[in-house]
Structure formats: structure tokens, C-alpha cells
Amino acid sequence: MRLVYRADMNSIERSDQDDGRPPQSEPMAHPTPITDEPHVEAELAARRDEPVMDLMPERGFGHISHAVRDIRESLRLFRLGWTLGWLDIKLRYRGSLLGPFWVTISTVILVAAMGMLYATLLHTDLKSYLPFLCFSLVLWAYLGGTVTDGCAAFTNVSGLIHAVRMPFSVHVMRVMVRNFLTFLHSVGVIIVLFAVFRIAPTLNWSLPTGVCLWMVDLYALTLTLGVLGARFRDMPPIAGNILQILFFVTPILWKPDLIYMGRQYMLLDPCYPLIEIVRGPFMGTPVRPSIWLMASIYSVVLWVVSFLLFARMRGRLAYWV
Amino acid sequence: MAGIDVTNLSISFPLYHGDARSLKKSMKKALGGRSSPGRLARDERNRVMVQALSDVSFSLNPGERLGLVGRNGAGKTTLLRALGGIYEPVEGRVTVRGRVGTLLDTSLGMDHELTGRENIRLRGLFFGLSETAIGEVEADVEAFADLGTFMDLPLKTYSSGMSLRLAFGLATAIMPEVLIMDEWFMAGDAAFMQRAASRIAGLVEGAEILVISTHLPSIIEKWCTRVIWMDQGRVRMDGVPADVLPAYLEAEH
């Protein structure tokens, strides 16, 4: 169909065969039933149980069970969360020529420039430094993007929250999907560099474990920041500042083996074990047991804090955003 | 069986942002034009709270069509949102049986950057429908909303009438058993109103529940079997339109 815009008109008119139709619509062909959707009706009828919404102020354990139900229902709505995140990404590239490739190109430029500079400054071998830097930067961008995005996980969708009752974790899932897809943009660069410099991942239990822990931690992080961000509008600048400091403290630009004396203090930075359990297996470098231990401890603490925070505040989120 | 039970529902909003003290003063001035004892209160943690609803109770059975009337700020929209499960009760209890459809503001939670088709798809996914069923919803909304090529353009390019038709078609395409509606949708043109009327008629004839908030007596007379008059967050009067409407109109004018 073609769109014609006439200067003397306020609206765009269709210029095809159904032009002859009167603009006023005829009354509905079938007043009752109002819709003709056998599949929709069948699917809705197939759910025997009538949805019941029973709401009252939460007391004690009610917080926990409602939060669990919220997360469970959001998993059932996975397709919705995925589509929301996917459309966010698609939307970002409407009207862009290179679209997603801009992210890839930026990664290439950043890694090339930083690689040259820091390999010289730190007197390291470019061959081993470049893939390390590339993987670290991409992983850090993934973490940083999730943190920044996570602060606005609920405030960004206040319209949706006020329009329809929906599990709040759907919005968290949306942020997860959006950032995962953004991360995928740069995966090509990593693969190419790994192939060129012959980096082989360690193929054992550690790789899937690291990735799982990473994903679940990002989920918990998004949940925490989303709740805090809904209550305190100061969260984005606070998170931004913390991230900036952690970027230099955490071994991202520099390899962790540059520090040997007192390397246990590095474990106090929660980002280091979290990144290392993904980076180590992928880069084929051994990961010390103490790093795994700290990563597990940090993860458990993060999950407990985020879940309790969410459970306590879930019912208030709609009032805040 | 669809049904709504509201018992002793109270909802209050905490005021966090800005200087609560001075905000309290200005809110008091704004809210308390006429006698308003206690729409603003302090809770045990000394936060300033706006009492939006206090001690609201009623029950609705299948076939009942409830109209909410009241001045601006009487708590009509808050009550609709509480019925939709968006605001969880601070005190009291809300029970809604049946699939709820909420038409609370014109945006309906739709994304203005996305196309009509994409928004329909999201709504279908929200109800957990399969791709086939979503296709049917799409076809139905397309036929009802009569948007033509605009279906594939972002919502921000729509005229207000077009987004209204899309929102209304979408909200009624996936048959809700309980329809909760704010008054905005009455802003359509005459042709749209005619079509919307037959659609609402179809909806209500299925022995379902309608809750609508409005300023227009004509809408109450036409659609509602029951009216609740809200005032200062409380139920001032509850009964058949013939009783409540004259009293409300007299008090307001």
C-alpha cells in the first residue's frame, strides 16, 4: 500500500482499491459475540481455573510467597519478556544505517586503540594482551550496561506498570534480554580475536558454571537496582560513580597476575571474582579455588539481599514509579 | 463466576520527593479547598501520606455495571487501579474473580515507538496466547480499529482517535470478564462511539462486570445499573442511578 499525503488534509489517506469505501464504518457485522477468534477463545477456555486476584496487605511470610509467585509467573511470560527486550533493541536501530554494527565497530575501535596504548604502557605482549583486553572490555560493558539499565528497570516502564497488572520480574527479564542482545553484538569481535590468537576455552564444568553464575548474578543485580532506583532517584549517578571506580580497581585493563603480593585483597572487589569465573574458563586460564569461593559467597549474598528487598518492596513499586 | 469484592479498602500514597514539610503545606492548600480533615496524615515512621481511598467497601456480581462518579481527585482512578491490581491495598482487601481487562489511560501501557501490530503482539503474549491466537487478535483489532497501513507505523504517528480505536479494540479483543475503564474512551467520534457501543453491549451481555468512572451523567444513564459516588476518597452514596445521580448532580451544581 502507498501512503499519500495531501497538504490540505490533516490525515494521510490510503490510495488503493479500498478508496471507494465510505470513511464512516458500517456497524459491526456481529454484535454478539463481539469477536470472532476461535483459537483465542479455545485457548482461554482451556485454562480451567478462573483467574482470581486476592489482594490484601502482606504480612510476614506473605511477602516471600508473593515474590516467589511473581518470579514464577514472569518465567511463564518468558516470551513476553523476550519480545519486549528484542523490540527495545530493534527500536534502537530504526532509522540507523549501520544499525547494530555500530556497537561492533565501536568495540573494534576501542579494543584496537586501548590495546596498542596499554600494551606499550604495561610492556606486555600484544599477542596475549589483546584478546584479554577485548574479552574483559566486552564483559565489563555487559556488566556496566546492565547496572545502568537496571537502575531504571521499573522507572522506565512506569506507564506499563500503571496500565496493567503484570509480574514485576517481567521488567527485570526485559532488561536482561536487552543487555544480553547488546552483548551479542560484540561476540563476533571476540571470536575473531580468539581465532587469530589461538585462544582455546577450557571445556569442562567451569565454563557453564561460570556463565550460569554470571547470568543469575546479573538478574539479582538488576532486581536490586531496579527496586532501589524506583525508590531513590539518585541511584543512576551513584551506580555510575561506583562503576567508574570499579573499572580501574578491577583487572580489566591490566592482567591480574601483575599483582602477586597481597593479591588476596583483590578479592574484596566483588567484580573481580565475578568476571574471573567467566573470563578464566573462556580464555583457557586456570581460576584459583579462592576466586570460585569468593564468587559463590558474593553471589549468595547478592541473591539473598535482592530477593528480600524485592519481596519486601514489591507491593510498593507501583506507588513509587 | 466473575465477581468483585472490596472490603475496607484504604490506599495512601507516601510523599517522598522534595521537602515533605513544605509539600505537606502546599498539598493541604490544594486538597483542602473545602473541608478536608485528614487527607494528609503522618504514619508511624513520620512519613507524609496522602489518603487516596479510605474504608471503601462494595461487592459486584455478574451483570452489574458500576459507574463511579465524583469530583476530580475523589479517588475514582485510584479505585480503578486498585481493582485492576495495580495498587495493592494498604489496608483492607480486594478480590477480583475472572479475567480482568483494564482501560485506564489512553496509552494503555502501549509503547509509542512501536507499531500497532507490535503492540497487539505484546498484548497477546501478555495473555500467554499462541502465535495462531495472536494472529486472530491482530485480525480482529485490525478490522475494528480500521487503521489500514497505520498498523505498521509507530503509535506516535497516530491521531488521538486512531490510538483510541486501537486501544479500545485491543482491550476488548481478548474478552475480559471484568472490564475496568476510565472515562477517557468516551472521547471518540460519533462513528467510533457507535461501534464501541455495540462492542460494550456484547461484552456486558455476556453477564460480565463493567466498572467505569465518568463525569457524564448520560453515560451512567445509558450503561450503568449501579452508581457509587466517591467523595474525598470515601463512598458518599451507593445505589441505583435513579437515586444517586440526582443527588450527585444537585450537590455538584
Coordinates of C-alpha atoms in Angstrom, one line a residue:
Chain A
M1 CA 0.0 0.0 0.0
R2 CA 1.1 3.5 -0.7
L3 CA 0.6 6.5 1.6
V4 CA -0.4 9.8 0.0
Y5 CA -0.2 13.0 2.0
R6 CA -2.1 16.0 0.8
A7 CA -1.3 19.4 2.1
D8 CA -4.9 20.4 2.6
M9 CA -5.7 17.4 4.7
N10 CA -4.9 16.6 8.3
S11 CA -4.5 13.0 7.8
I12 CA -2.9 10.5 5.5
E13 CA -5.2 8.7 3.1
R14 CA -4.8 5.3 1.6
S15 CA -4.6 5.4 -2.2
D16 CA -5.5 1.9 -3.2
Q17 CA -8.6 0.0 -4.2
D18 CA -10.4 0.4 -0.9
D19 CA -10.5 4.1 -1.6
G20 CA -14.1 3.9 -2.6
R21 CA -15.2 2.8 0.8
P22 CA -17.1 5.4 2.8
P23 CA -14.9 6.7 5.7
Q24 CA -17.6 6.0 8.2
S25 CA -17.6 2.4 9.2
E26 CA -20.7 0.3 8.9
P27 CA -22.0 -1.2 12.2
M28 CA -20.3 -4.3 13.3
A29 CA -21.3 -7.4 11.4
H30 CA -21.8 -9.5 14.5
P31 CA -22.6 -7.6 17.7
T32 CA -22.6 -10.8 19.9
P33 CA -20.2 -12.4 20.2
I34 CA -18.1 -9.3 19.6
T35 CA -15.1 -11.1 18.4
D36 CA -14.5 -13.9 16.0
E37 CA -11.5 -15.7 17.3
P38 CA -11.9 -19.4 17.8
H39 CA -8.3 -20.0 18.8
V40 CA -8.3 -17.3 21.4
E41 CA -11.5 -18.5 22.9
A42 CA -10.3 -22.1 22.9
E43 CA -7.0 -21.2 24.5
L44 CA -8.6 -19.1 27.2
A45 CA -11.3 -21.7 27.8
A46 CA -8.6 -24.4 28.1
R47 CA -7.4 -22.8 31.2
R48 CA -9.9 -24.3 33.6
D49 CA -9.0 -22.3 36.6
E50 CA -10.6 -18.9 36.7
P51 CA -8.1 -16.3 37.5
V52 CA -8.6 -15.0 41.0
M53 CA -6.8 -11.9 42.3
D54 CA -7.0 -11.7 46.0
L55 CA -5.0 -8.8 47.4
M56 CA -4.6 -7.6 50.9
P57 CA -1.7 -6.1 52.9
E58 CA 1.2 -8.6 53.1
R59 CA 2.2 -9.9 56.4
G60 CA 5.3 -11.8 57.3
F61 CA 5.7 -14.8 55.0
G62 CA 3.2 -13.4 52.5
H63 CA 6.0 -11.1 51.2
I64 CA 8.1 -14.1 50.3
S65 CA 5.4 -16.3 48.8
H66 CA 4.2 -13.4 46.6
A67 CA 7.6 -12.6 45.4
V68 CA 8.2 -16.2 44.5
R69 CA 4.9 -16.2 42.6
D70 CA 5.9 -13.0 40.8
I71 CA 9.1 -14.5 39.6
R72 CA 7.4 -17.8 38.7
E73 CA 4.7 -16.0 36.7
S74 CA 7.4 -14.0 34.9
L75 CA 9.1 -17.2 33.8
R76 CA 5.8 -18.3 32.3
L77 CA 5.7 -15.0 30.5
F78 CA 9.2 -15.5 29.1
R79 CA 8.0 -14.9 25.5
L80 CA 6.7 -11.5 26.5
G81 CA 9.9 -10.5 28.3
W82 CA 12.0 -11.7 25.4
T83 CA 9.8 -9.9 22.8
L84 CA 9.9 -6.7 24.9
G85 CA 13.7 -6.8 25.1
W86 CA 14.0 -7.7 21.4
L87 CA 11.8 -4.8 20.4
D88 CA 13.8 -2.4 22.5
I89 CA 16.9 -3.4 20.5
K90 CA 15.1 -3.3 17.2
L91 CA 13.7 0.1 18.1
R92 CA 17.2 1.4 18.8
Y93 CA 18.2 0.8 15.2
R94 CA 15.2 2.2 13.5
G95 CA 16.5 5.0 11.2
S96 CA 20.1 3.9 11.6
L97 CA 22.1 2.9 8.6
L98 CA 24.6 0.5 10.0
G99 CA 22.3 -0.4 12.9
P100 CA 23.8 -3.0 15.3
F101 CA 27.1 -2.9 13.5
W102 CA 27.9 0.5 15.2
V103 CA 28.3 -1.4 18.5
T104 CA 30.6 -3.9 16.9
I105 CA 32.6 -1.2 15.2
S106 CA 32.9 0.8 18.5
T107 CA 34.2 -2.4 20.2
V108 CA 36.8 -2.9 17.5
I109 CA 38.0 0.7 17.6
L110 CA 38.1 0.7 21.4
V111 CA 40.0 -2.6 21.7
A112 CA 42.4 -1.6 18.9
A113 CA 43.2 1.8 20.4
M114 CA 43.4 0.7 24.1
G115 CA 45.3 -2.5 23.1
M116 CA 48.1 -0.6 21.4
L117 CA 48.3 2.0 24.2
Y118 CA 48.2 -0.3 27.2
A119 CA 50.3 -3.0 25.7
T120 CA 53.1 -0.3 25.3
L121 CA 52.5 1.2 28.7
L122 CA 52.4 -2.1 30.6
H123 CA 55.2 -3.6 28.5
T124 CA 53.1 -6.6 27.7
D125 CA 53.0 -8.9 24.7
L126 CA 50.2 -7.8 22.3
K127 CA 49.5 -11.4 21.4
S128 CA 48.2 -12.3 24.8
Y129 CA 47.1 -8.9 25.9
L130 CA 44.7 -8.0 23.0
P131 CA 42.3 -11.0 23.4
F132 CA 42.4 -10.5 27.2
L133 CA 41.6 -6.8 26.9
C134 CA 38.8 -7.4 24.3
F135 CA 37.1 -10.1 26.4
S136 CA 37.4 -8.0 29.6
L137 CA 36.1 -4.8 28.0
V138 CA 33.1 -6.6 26.4
L139 CA 32.3 -8.3 29.6
W140 CA 32.6 -5.0 31.6
A141 CA 30.4 -3.3 29.1
Y142 CA 27.8 -6.0 29.6
L143 CA 28.0 -5.6 33.4
G144 CA 28.1 -1.8 33.2
G145 CA 25.2 -1.7 30.8
T146 CA 23.1 -4.0 33.0
V147 CA 23.8 -1.8 36.1
T148 CA 22.9 1.4 34.3
D149 CA 19.9 -0.1 32.7
G150 CA 18.9 -1.9 35.9
C151 CA 18.5 1.3 37.9
A152 CA 15.7 2.3 35.6
A153 CA 14.3 -1.2 35.2
F154 CA 11.0 -0.1 36.8
T155 CA 11.0 3.7 36.5
N156 CA 11.4 3.4 32.7
V157 CA 8.2 1.4 32.4
S158 CA 6.0 3.3 34.8
G159 CA 3.4 3.7 32.0
L160 CA 3.2 -0.1 31.7
I161 CA 3.1 -0.6 35.4
H162 CA 0.3 1.8 35.9
A163 CA -1.7 0.5 33.0
V164 CA -1.8 -3.2 33.7
R165 CA -1.0 -5.7 36.4
M166 CA 2.0 -7.7 35.4
P167 CA 4.6 -9.6 37.3
F168 CA 7.3 -7.1 38.1
S169 CA 10.1 -9.6 37.2
V170 CA 9.0 -9.3 33.6
H171 CA 10.6 -5.9 33.5
V172 CA 13.7 -7.3 35.0
M173 CA 13.7 -10.0 32.4
R174 CA 13.3 -7.3 29.7
V175 CA 16.4 -5.6 30.9
M176 CA 18.3 -8.9 31.0
V177 CA 17.3 -9.7 27.4
R178 CA 18.1 -6.2 26.2
N179 CA 21.6 -6.3 27.6
F180 CA 22.2 -9.9 26.5
L181 CA 21.4 -8.9 23.0
T182 CA 23.6 -5.9 23.2
F183 CA 26.4 -8.1 24.4
L184 CA 25.9 -10.4 21.5
H185 CA 26.8 -7.5 19.2
S186 CA 30.4 -7.8 20.3
V187 CA 30.7 -11.5 20.4
G188 CA 31.9 -11.6 16.8
V189 CA 34.9 -9.4 17.7
I190 CA 35.9 -11.8 20.5
I191 CA 35.5 -14.9 18.3
V192 CA 37.7 -13.4 15.6
L193 CA 40.4 -12.3 18.1
F194 CA 40.3 -15.7 19.8
A195 CA 40.7 -17.5 16.4
V196 CA 43.5 -15.2 15.3
F197 CA 45.5 -15.5 18.6
R198 CA 44.5 -19.2 19.0
I199 CA 42.9 -18.9 22.4
A200 CA 41.0 -22.1 23.4
P201 CA 38.4 -22.1 26.2
T202 CA 38.7 -24.7 29.0
L203 CA 35.9 -27.1 28.1
N204 CA 34.9 -28.6 31.4
W205 CA 32.4 -27.9 34.2
S206 CA 33.8 -24.4 34.9
L207 CA 32.6 -22.8 31.8
P208 CA 28.8 -23.4 32.1
T209 CA 29.0 -22.9 35.9
G210 CA 30.7 -19.5 35.4
V211 CA 28.2 -18.4 32.8
C212 CA 25.2 -19.5 34.9
L213 CA 26.5 -17.7 38.0
W214 CA 27.2 -14.6 35.9
M215 CA 23.7 -14.6 34.5
V216 CA 21.9 -15.2 37.8
D217 CA 24.0 -12.6 39.4
L218 CA 23.1 -10.0 36.8
Y219 CA 19.5 -10.9 37.3
A220 CA 19.8 -10.3 41.1
L221 CA 21.7 -7.1 40.5
T222 CA 19.1 -5.8 38.1
L223 CA 16.3 -6.7 40.6
T224 CA 18.1 -4.9 43.5
L225 CA 19.0 -1.8 41.5
G226 CA 15.5 -1.7 39.9
V227 CA 13.9 -1.6 43.3
L228 CA 16.3 0.9 44.8
G229 CA 16.1 3.0 41.6
A230 CA 12.3 3.1 41.9
R231 CA 12.5 4.4 45.5
F232 CA 15.6 6.6 45.3
R233 CA 16.0 8.6 42.1
D234 CA 19.7 9.1 43.0
M235 CA 20.6 5.6 42.1
P236 CA 21.8 6.2 38.5
P237 CA 24.5 8.7 39.4
I238 CA 25.6 6.6 42.5
A239 CA 25.8 3.5 40.4
G240 CA 27.7 5.4 37.7
N241 CA 30.3 6.6 40.1
I242 CA 30.8 3.2 41.7
L243 CA 31.2 1.6 38.3
Q244 CA 33.8 4.1 37.3
I245 CA 36.0 3.4 40.3
L246 CA 35.5 -0.4 40.0
F247 CA 36.5 -0.2 36.3
F248 CA 40.0 0.8 37.4
V249 CA 40.2 -1.3 40.5
T250 CA 39.1 -4.5 38.8
P251 CA 41.6 -6.1 36.5
I252 CA 40.0 -5.1 33.2
L253 CA 42.8 -3.1 31.5
W254 CA 45.5 -4.9 33.4
K255 CA 46.1 -8.5 33.9
P256 CA 45.5 -9.8 37.5
D257 CA 48.9 -11.6 37.5
L258 CA 50.6 -8.1 37.6
I259 CA 49.8 -8.2 41.3
Y260 CA 51.2 -11.1 43.3
M261 CA 51.9 -9.7 46.7
G262 CA 48.6 -9.1 48.5
R263 CA 46.6 -10.5 45.7
Q264 CA 44.0 -11.8 48.2
Y265 CA 42.9 -8.2 48.8
M266 CA 41.8 -8.0 45.2
L267 CA 39.1 -10.5 46.1
L268 CA 37.5 -7.7 48.2
D269 CA 36.3 -6.2 44.9
P270 CA 33.2 -8.2 44.1
C271 CA 33.6 -7.6 40.4
Y272 CA 36.9 -9.4 40.2
P273 CA 35.8 -12.9 41.1
L274 CA 32.6 -12.4 39.2
I275 CA 34.4 -11.5 36.0
E276 CA 37.2 -14.0 36.5
I277 CA 34.9 -17.0 36.7
V278 CA 33.7 -16.2 33.2
R279 CA 37.0 -14.9 31.8
G280 CA 39.2 -17.7 33.1
P281 CA 37.3 -20.6 31.5
F282 CA 36.8 -18.8 28.2
M283 CA 40.4 -17.7 27.9
G284 CA 41.6 -21.1 29.0
T285 CA 43.5 -19.8 32.0
P286 CA 43.2 -21.6 35.4
V287 CA 40.9 -20.0 38.0
R288 CA 42.1 -20.3 41.6
P289 CA 39.7 -22.0 44.1
S290 CA 39.7 -18.9 46.3
I291 CA 38.2 -17.0 43.4
W292 CA 35.4 -19.6 43.0
L293 CA 34.8 -19.4 46.7
M294 CA 34.5 -15.7 46.8
A295 CA 32.3 -15.6 43.7
S296 CA 30.0 -18.1 45.3
I297 CA 29.9 -16.1 48.6
Y298 CA 29.2 -12.8 46.8
S299 CA 26.5 -14.4 44.7
V300 CA 24.7 -15.9 47.6
V301 CA 24.8 -12.6 49.5
L302 CA 23.6 -10.8 46.4
W303 CA 20.7 -13.2 45.8
V304 CA 19.6 -13.1 49.4
V305 CA 19.7 -9.3 49.6
S306 CA 18.0 -8.8 46.3
F307 CA 15.3 -11.3 46.9
L308 CA 14.5 -10.0 50.4
L309 CA 14.5 -6.4 49.1
F310 CA 12.2 -7.4 46.2
A311 CA 9.9 -9.4 48.5
R312 CA 9.6 -6.5 50.9
M313 CA 9.1 -3.8 48.4
R314 CA 7.2 -5.5 45.5
G315 CA 3.8 -4.3 46.6
R316 CA 5.0 -0.7 46.9
L317 CA 6.7 -0.5 43.5
A318 CA 3.5 0.7 41.7
Y319 CA 3.2 3.5 44.3
W320 CA 6.8 4.7 43.7
V321 CA 7.2 4.7 39.9
Chain B
M1 CA -18.3 -16.7 38.0
A2 CA -16.8 -13.3 37.7
G3 CA -17.1 -11.0 40.8
I4 CA -15.6 -8.2 42.7
D5 CA -15.4 -7.9 46.5
V6 CA -13.9 -4.9 48.1
T7 CA -13.7 -4.7 51.9
N8 CA -12.5 -1.8 53.9
L9 CA -10.1 -0.8 51.2
S10 CA -7.7 2.0 52.1
I11 CA -4.9 3.3 49.9
S12 CA -2.5 6.0 50.8
F13 CA 0.5 7.4 48.9
P14 CA 3.7 8.2 50.7
L15 CA 5.2 11.5 49.6
Y16 CA 8.9 11.0 49.4
H17 CA 10.1 13.5 47.0
G18 CA 11.1 17.1 47.8
D19 CA 10.7 18.7 51.2
A20 CA 7.9 16.8 52.8
R21 CA 7.1 19.5 55.2
S22 CA 6.6 22.3 52.7
L23 CA 5.0 19.8 50.3
K24 CA 2.6 19.0 53.0
K25 CA 1.6 22.6 53.4
S26 CA 1.1 23.1 49.7
M27 CA -0.8 19.8 49.3
K28 CA -3.1 20.8 52.2
K29 CA -3.9 24.0 50.5
A30 CA -4.5 22.3 47.2
L31 CA -6.6 19.4 48.6
G32 CA -8.4 21.2 51.3
G33 CA -10.3 23.7 49.3
R34 CA -13.4 22.6 51.1
S35 CA -13.4 20.9 54.4
S36 CA -10.9 18.0 54.2
P37 CA -10.0 16.7 57.6
G38 CA -7.2 14.2 57.2
R39 CA -6.4 13.5 53.5
L40 CA -2.9 14.1 54.6
A41 CA -1.6 12.2 57.6
R42 CA 1.7 11.0 59.1
D43 CA 2.3 7.3 59.5
E44 CA 4.2 5.7 62.4
R45 CA 7.5 6.4 60.6
N46 CA 6.6 10.1 60.3
R47 CA 6.2 10.0 56.5
V48 CA 3.7 12.3 55.0
M49 CA 0.9 10.2 53.4
V50 CA -1.9 11.2 51.0
Q51 CA -5.0 9.3 51.8
A52 CA -6.4 8.5 48.4
L53 CA -9.0 5.9 49.5
S54 CA -10.3 5.2 52.9
D55 CA -12.6 2.4 54.0
V56 CA -14.2 1.6 50.7
S57 CA -16.4 -1.5 50.6
F58 CA -18.7 -2.9 47.9
S59 CA -19.4 -6.1 46.0
L60 CA -20.3 -6.7 42.4
N61 CA -22.0 -9.7 40.9
P62 CA -22.1 -10.8 37.3
G63 CA -24.2 -8.5 35.1
E64 CA -23.7 -5.5 37.3
R65 CA -22.4 -2.4 35.6
L66 CA -21.0 0.1 38.1
G67 CA -20.4 3.7 37.4
L68 CA -18.1 5.8 39.6
V69 CA -18.9 9.5 39.9
G70 CA -17.2 12.2 41.9
R71 CA -15.2 15.3 41.6
N72 CA -11.6 15.3 40.3
G73 CA -9.4 13.8 43.0
A74 CA -12.2 12.0 44.7
G75 CA -10.3 8.7 44.2
K76 CA -12.0 7.3 41.2
T77 CA -8.9 6.4 39.2
T78 CA -7.1 5.1 42.3
L79 CA -10.1 2.8 43.0
L80 CA -10.0 1.6 39.4
R81 CA -6.3 0.9 39.7
A82 CA -6.8 -0.9 42.9
L83 CA -9.5 -3.1 41.2
G84 CA -7.0 -3.8 38.4
G85 CA -4.5 -5.0 41.0
I86 CA -2.0 -2.2 40.2
Y87 CA -2.1 -0.6 43.6
E88 CA -2.1 -3.3 46.2
P89 CA -4.2 -2.4 49.3
V90 CA -2.6 -0.6 52.2
E91 CA -5.5 -1.7 54.3
G92 CA -8.4 -3.9 53.6
R93 CA -8.9 -6.5 50.8
V94 CA -9.7 -6.6 47.1
T95 CA -10.8 -9.8 45.5
V96 CA -11.5 -10.0 41.8
R97 CA -12.6 -13.2 40.1
G98 CA -12.3 -13.5 36.4
R99 CA -10.0 -12.3 33.7
V100 CA -9.5 -8.5 34.1
G101 CA -9.3 -6.0 31.3
T102 CA -8.1 -2.6 32.3
L103 CA -8.6 0.5 30.2
L104 CA -7.1 3.1 32.5
D105 CA -5.3 5.7 30.4
T106 CA -5.2 6.2 26.6
S107 CA -1.7 4.8 26.3
L108 CA -2.9 1.5 27.8
G109 CA 0.7 0.8 28.5
M110 CA 1.4 0.6 24.8
D111 CA 4.8 1.7 23.6
H112 CA 4.5 4.8 21.4
E113 CA 7.6 4.0 19.5
L114 CA 6.3 0.6 18.5
T115 CA 3.9 -0.1 15.7
G116 CA 0.2 -1.0 16.2
R117 CA 0.9 -4.6 15.2
E118 CA 3.8 -5.0 17.6
N119 CA 1.7 -3.6 20.5
I120 CA -1.0 -6.1 19.7
R121 CA 1.5 -8.9 19.7
L122 CA 2.8 -7.8 23.1
R123 CA -0.7 -7.8 24.5
G124 CA -1.3 -11.3 23.1
L125 CA 2.0 -12.5 24.7
F126 CA 0.9 -11.0 27.9
F127 CA -2.2 -13.2 27.9
G128 CA 0.1 -16.1 27.0
L129 CA -1.6 -16.8 23.7
S130 CA -0.1 -18.9 20.9
E131 CA 1.0 -17.4 17.6
T132 CA -2.2 -18.5 15.9
A133 CA -4.4 -16.9 18.5
I134 CA -2.3 -13.7 18.4
G135 CA -2.9 -13.7 14.6
E136 CA -6.6 -13.8 15.2
V137 CA -6.4 -10.9 17.8
E138 CA -4.4 -8.9 15.2
A139 CA -7.0 -9.5 12.5
D140 CA -9.9 -8.7 14.9
V141 CA -8.3 -5.4 16.1
E142 CA -7.3 -4.5 12.6
A143 CA -10.9 -4.9 11.4
F144 CA -12.3 -3.0 14.4
A145 CA -9.8 -0.2 14.6
D146 CA -9.7 0.3 10.8
L147 CA -6.2 1.7 10.8
G148 CA -5.2 0.5 7.4
T149 CA -1.5 1.0 6.7
F150 CA -1.1 2.7 10.1
M151 CA -1.0 -0.7 11.7
D152 CA 2.7 -0.9 10.6
L153 CA 3.6 2.6 11.7
P154 CA 4.7 3.6 15.2
L155 CA 1.9 4.7 17.5
K156 CA 3.4 8.2 17.8
T157 CA 2.2 8.9 14.3
Y158 CA -1.4 8.1 15.1
S159 CA -4.1 10.7 15.7
S160 CA -5.7 10.6 19.1
G161 CA -8.8 9.0 17.5
M162 CA -6.7 6.3 16.0
S163 CA -4.9 5.3 19.1
L164 CA -8.2 5.3 20.9
R165 CA -9.6 2.9 18.4
L166 CA -6.6 0.7 18.7
A167 CA -6.6 0.7 22.5
F168 CA -10.3 0.0 22.7
G169 CA -10.2 -2.7 20.1
L170 CA -7.2 -4.3 21.8
A171 CA -8.7 -4.2 25.3
T172 CA -11.9 -5.8 24.1
A173 CA -10.5 -8.3 21.6
I174 CA -9.2 -10.6 24.3
M175 CA -12.6 -10.9 26.0
P176 CA -12.2 -9.7 29.6
E177 CA -14.7 -11.0 32.1
V178 CA -14.2 -7.9 34.2
L179 CA -13.7 -4.6 32.3
I180 CA -12.4 -1.7 34.3
M181 CA -12.5 1.5 32.3
D182 CA -11.7 5.2 32.9
E183 CA -13.8 7.8 31.2
W184 CA -11.3 8.9 28.5
F185 CA -12.6 6.4 25.9
M186 CA -15.8 8.4 25.6
A187 CA -13.8 10.9 23.6
G188 CA -14.2 9.1 20.3
D189 CA -16.0 10.5 17.3
A190 CA -19.7 9.6 16.6
A191 CA -18.9 6.7 14.3
F192 CA -16.5 5.2 16.8
M193 CA -18.9 5.6 19.6
Q194 CA -21.5 3.7 17.7
R195 CA -19.1 0.8 17.2
A196 CA -17.8 0.9 20.7
A197 CA -21.3 0.8 21.9
S198 CA -22.1 -2.4 20.1
R199 CA -18.9 -3.8 21.5
I200 CA -19.5 -2.9 25.0
A201 CA -23.1 -4.2 24.6
G202 CA -21.6 -7.5 23.5
L203 CA -19.3 -7.5 26.4
V204 CA -21.9 -6.7 29.1
E205 CA -24.5 -9.1 27.6
G206 CA -22.1 -12.0 28.4
A207 CA -23.1 -11.5 32.1
E208 CA -19.7 -9.8 32.9
I209 CA -18.8 -6.9 35.1
L210 CA -18.1 -3.4 34.0
V211 CA -16.7 -0.7 36.2
I212 CA -16.5 2.7 34.6
S213 CA -15.6 6.1 36.1
T214 CA -17.1 9.1 34.4
H215 CA -18.2 12.7 34.7
L216 CA -21.0 12.4 32.2
P217 CA -24.5 11.6 33.6
S218 CA -25.5 10.4 30.1
I219 CA -23.1 7.5 30.2
I220 CA -24.3 6.4 33.6
E221 CA -27.9 6.5 32.5
K222 CA -27.1 4.5 29.4
W223 CA -24.8 1.9 30.7
C224 CA -24.9 1.5 34.5
T225 CA -27.1 -0.4 36.8
R226 CA -25.4 0.9 39.9
V227 CA -23.6 4.1 40.8
I228 CA -21.1 4.8 43.6
W229 CA -20.5 8.4 44.4
M230 CA -16.9 9.0 45.6
D231 CA -16.0 12.0 47.7
Q232 CA -12.7 12.6 49.4
G233 CA -11.7 9.0 49.0
R234 CA -14.8 7.7 50.6
V235 CA -18.1 6.2 49.3
R236 CA -20.6 9.0 49.7
M237 CA -23.5 7.2 48.2
D238 CA -24.1 3.8 46.7
G239 CA -27.3 2.8 44.8
V240 CA -29.2 2.7 41.6
P241 CA -28.6 5.5 39.1
A242 CA -32.1 6.9 39.7
D243 CA -31.3 7.6 43.3
V244 CA -27.6 8.5 43.3
L245 CA -27.4 10.6 40.1
P246 CA -29.9 13.3 41.1
A247 CA -28.3 13.7 44.5
Y248 CA -24.8 13.9 43.0
L249 CA -25.8 16.4 40.3
E250 CA -27.5 18.5 42.9
A251 CA -24.6 18.6 45.2
E252 CA -22.2 19.5 42.5
H253 CA -24.1 22.3 40.9

